[in-house]
């Protein structure tokens, strides 16, 4: 009887031993994958919309691309041929000198207010080349050539088909602007919520990484799908828009890759400090 009592007390004490419980994180951290996924979507939308705003839908960037493609080269050749007929050879007109005139013409297509082009650089290039050739280029001749450059660019860029396509481009620019405003507002609200639940870096790292991947995937799809979207336009418009679109999407793809690297660094740093 005494042995049974001792065994009962032993098993009773063994049963009363508390089971080890999973202790909660000391700093109160809680994983929120849904928030991280939502941040990734917002970053993807922000990268694409802002990227398009500063590339494809930017007159200065577009003029830089066009100045190096077939349209720009045609304008440059026409202007240099005009100078050659006056005895000024050496092709002094370059893409950099033509770009401001192209920007003026493209800005009108985009529905922006056209600004006056500073023709000082073009005049200086013509005067310097004329002097090197032993030909005198008077101020009136320089002004006439600068005006001719503006007319040549306008004829090459502001064609009937391009002006007709400008209506769709302006609508797309407006939609892109509205999308930027909406995404920024959502990001502000999301940031406030992330601060309230102490999950800023925990969402930023995965959000940047996944957002960069989504940005690259969507941009590559747009890169190869752009000719299909432009199938109903004329050949000249297709060529110009495709060239500019591919260049802009290439920039966005590069930004997406940078976001992946930055996101991995943030994610690594967050995990390191959280475990410390």
Tab-separated table of C-alpha atoms in Angstrom, residues 99-232:
chain	number	residue	atom	x	y	z
A	99	UNK	CA	16.905	67.160	-79.943
A	100	UNK	CA	15.503	70.505	-78.646
A	101	UNK	CA	13.577	70.977	-81.895
A	102	UNK	CA	12.271	67.418	-81.704
A	103	UNK	CA	11.228	68.006	-78.106
A	104	UNK	CA	9.236	71.048	-79.170
A	105	UNK	CA	7.380	69.087	-81.834
A	106	UNK	CA	6.748	66.073	-79.590
A	107	UNK	CA	5.517	68.306	-76.775
A	108	UNK	CA	2.753	69.578	-79.050
A	109	UNK	CA	1.776	65.993	-79.872
A	110	UNK	CA	1.617	65.253	-76.137
A	111	UNK	CA	-0.666	68.242	-75.612
A	112	UNK	CA	1.922	70.297	-73.757
A	113	UNK	CA	2.619	73.974	-74.257
A	114	UNK	CA	5.356	74.395	-76.832
A	115	UNK	CA	8.386	76.316	-75.600
A	116	UNK	CA	10.758	78.431	-77.644
A	117	UNK	CA	13.880	76.577	-78.657
A	118	UNK	CA	17.242	78.107	-77.793
A	119	UNK	CA	19.002	77.990	-81.148
A	120	UNK	CA	22.320	79.370	-79.856
A	121	UNK	CA	24.070	75.978	-79.950
A	122	UNK	CA	22.929	75.242	-83.511
A	123	UNK	CA	24.025	78.679	-84.695
A	124	UNK	CA	27.384	78.320	-82.978
A	125	UNK	CA	27.971	74.926	-84.598
A	126	UNK	CA	27.093	76.273	-88.041
A	127	UNK	CA	29.307	79.339	-87.596
A	128	UNK	CA	32.251	77.273	-86.350
A	129	UNK	CA	32.003	74.793	-89.216
A	130	UNK	CA	31.611	77.579	-91.754
A	131	UNK	CA	34.712	79.290	-90.412
A	132	UNK	CA	36.633	76.010	-90.620
A	133	UNK	CA	35.572	75.674	-94.270
A	134	UNK	CA	36.521	79.259	-95.049
A	135	UNK	CA	32.908	80.281	-95.599
A	136	UNK	CA	31.203	83.206	-93.907
A	137	UNK	CA	27.919	82.408	-92.179
A	138	UNK	CA	26.159	85.659	-91.403
A	139	UNK	CA	23.735	86.071	-88.532
A	140	UNK	CA	20.808	86.191	-90.939
A	141	UNK	CA	21.962	82.962	-92.574
A	142	UNK	CA	22.307	81.271	-89.181
A	143	UNK	CA	18.819	82.419	-88.202
A	144	UNK	CA	17.418	81.211	-91.512
A	145	UNK	CA	19.014	77.789	-91.044
A	146	UNK	CA	17.709	77.560	-87.471
A	147	UNK	CA	14.198	78.347	-88.701
A	148	UNK	CA	14.616	75.768	-91.434
A	149	UNK	CA	15.594	73.207	-88.804
A	150	UNK	CA	12.380	73.894	-86.932
A	151	UNK	CA	10.294	73.513	-90.090
A	152	UNK	CA	12.083	70.312	-91.092
A	153	UNK	CA	11.530	68.753	-87.687
A	154	UNK	CA	7.879	69.745	-87.682
A	155	UNK	CA	7.327	68.174	-91.096
A	156	UNK	CA	9.078	64.979	-90.009
A	157	UNK	CA	7.435	64.604	-86.580
A	158	UNK	CA	4.034	66.249	-86.775
A	159	UNK	CA	2.673	64.204	-89.642
A	160	UNK	CA	-1.064	63.646	-90.053
A	161	UNK	CA	-0.824	60.072	-88.811
A	162	UNK	CA	1.287	61.050	-85.804
A	163	UNK	CA	-1.060	63.886	-84.859
A	164	UNK	CA	-3.974	61.452	-85.112
A	165	UNK	CA	-2.131	59.016	-82.846
A	166	UNK	CA	-1.454	61.923	-80.494
A	167	UNK	CA	-5.067	61.790	-79.306
A	168	UNK	CA	-4.573	58.251	-78.008
A	169	UNK	CA	-1.182	59.143	-76.558
A	170	UNK	CA	-2.617	62.095	-74.641
A	171	UNK	CA	-5.395	59.893	-73.258
A	172	UNK	CA	-2.855	57.295	-72.175
A	173	UNK	CA	-0.744	60.004	-70.479
A	174	UNK	CA	-3.792	61.223	-68.568
A	175	UNK	CA	-4.689	57.706	-67.421
A	176	UNK	CA	-1.092	57.180	-66.351
A	177	UNK	CA	-1.195	60.382	-64.290
A	178	UNK	CA	-4.421	59.333	-62.564
A	179	UNK	CA	-2.897	55.930	-61.827
A	180	UNK	CA	0.151	57.576	-60.236
A	181	UNK	CA	-2.019	59.719	-57.983
A	182	UNK	CA	-4.122	56.715	-56.930
A	183	UNK	CA	-1.085	54.535	-56.200
A	184	UNK	CA	0.622	57.277	-54.190
A	185	UNK	CA	-2.507	57.745	-52.051
A	186	UNK	CA	-2.726	53.995	-51.451
A	187	UNK	CA	0.956	53.911	-50.533
A	188	UNK	CA	0.454	56.668	-47.985
A	189	UNK	CA	-2.414	54.783	-46.346
A	190	UNK	CA	-0.456	51.521	-46.453
A	191	UNK	CA	2.602	53.182	-44.885
A	192	UNK	CA	0.512	54.558	-42.026
A	193	UNK	CA	-0.961	51.108	-41.417
A	194	UNK	CA	2.477	49.464	-41.580
A	195	UNK	CA	3.792	51.864	-38.944
A	196	UNK	CA	0.780	51.169	-36.725
A	197	UNK	CA	1.475	47.417	-36.739
A	198	UNK	CA	5.281	47.827	-36.623
A	199	UNK	CA	5.756	46.056	-39.924
A	200	UNK	CA	7.447	48.650	-42.123
A	201	UNK	CA	10.741	46.937	-42.936
A	202	UNK	CA	9.105	43.519	-42.762
A	203	UNK	CA	6.820	44.536	-45.622
A	204	UNK	CA	9.278	46.728	-47.506
A	205	UNK	CA	11.875	44.014	-48.111
A	206	UNK	CA	9.539	41.379	-49.613
A	207	UNK	CA	7.507	44.118	-51.294
A	208	UNK	CA	10.522	45.498	-53.143
A	209	UNK	CA	11.774	42.046	-54.097
A	210	UNK	CA	8.464	40.660	-55.352
A	211	UNK	CA	7.524	44.036	-56.823
A	212	UNK	CA	10.758	44.100	-58.800
A	213	UNK	CA	10.080	40.611	-60.143
A	214	UNK	CA	6.534	41.566	-61.164
A	215	UNK	CA	7.815	44.765	-62.758
A	216	UNK	CA	10.292	42.842	-64.885
A	217	UNK	CA	7.711	40.229	-65.888
A	218	UNK	CA	5.099	42.810	-66.906
A	219	UNK	CA	7.662	45.001	-68.672
A	220	UNK	CA	9.038	42.070	-70.669
A	221	UNK	CA	5.480	41.107	-71.618
A	222	UNK	CA	4.837	44.690	-72.724
A	223	UNK	CA	8.147	44.782	-74.610
A	224	UNK	CA	7.202	41.823	-76.785
A	225	UNK	CA	3.477	42.606	-76.872
A	226	UNK	CA	3.805	46.249	-77.937
A	227	UNK	CA	3.874	45.526	-81.697
A	228	UNK	CA	0.628	43.577	-81.303
A	229	UNK	CA	-1.040	46.517	-79.534
A	230	UNK	CA	0.087	48.911	-82.287
A	231	UNK	CA	-1.010	46.641	-85.125
A	232	UNK	CA	-3.808	48.984	-86.224
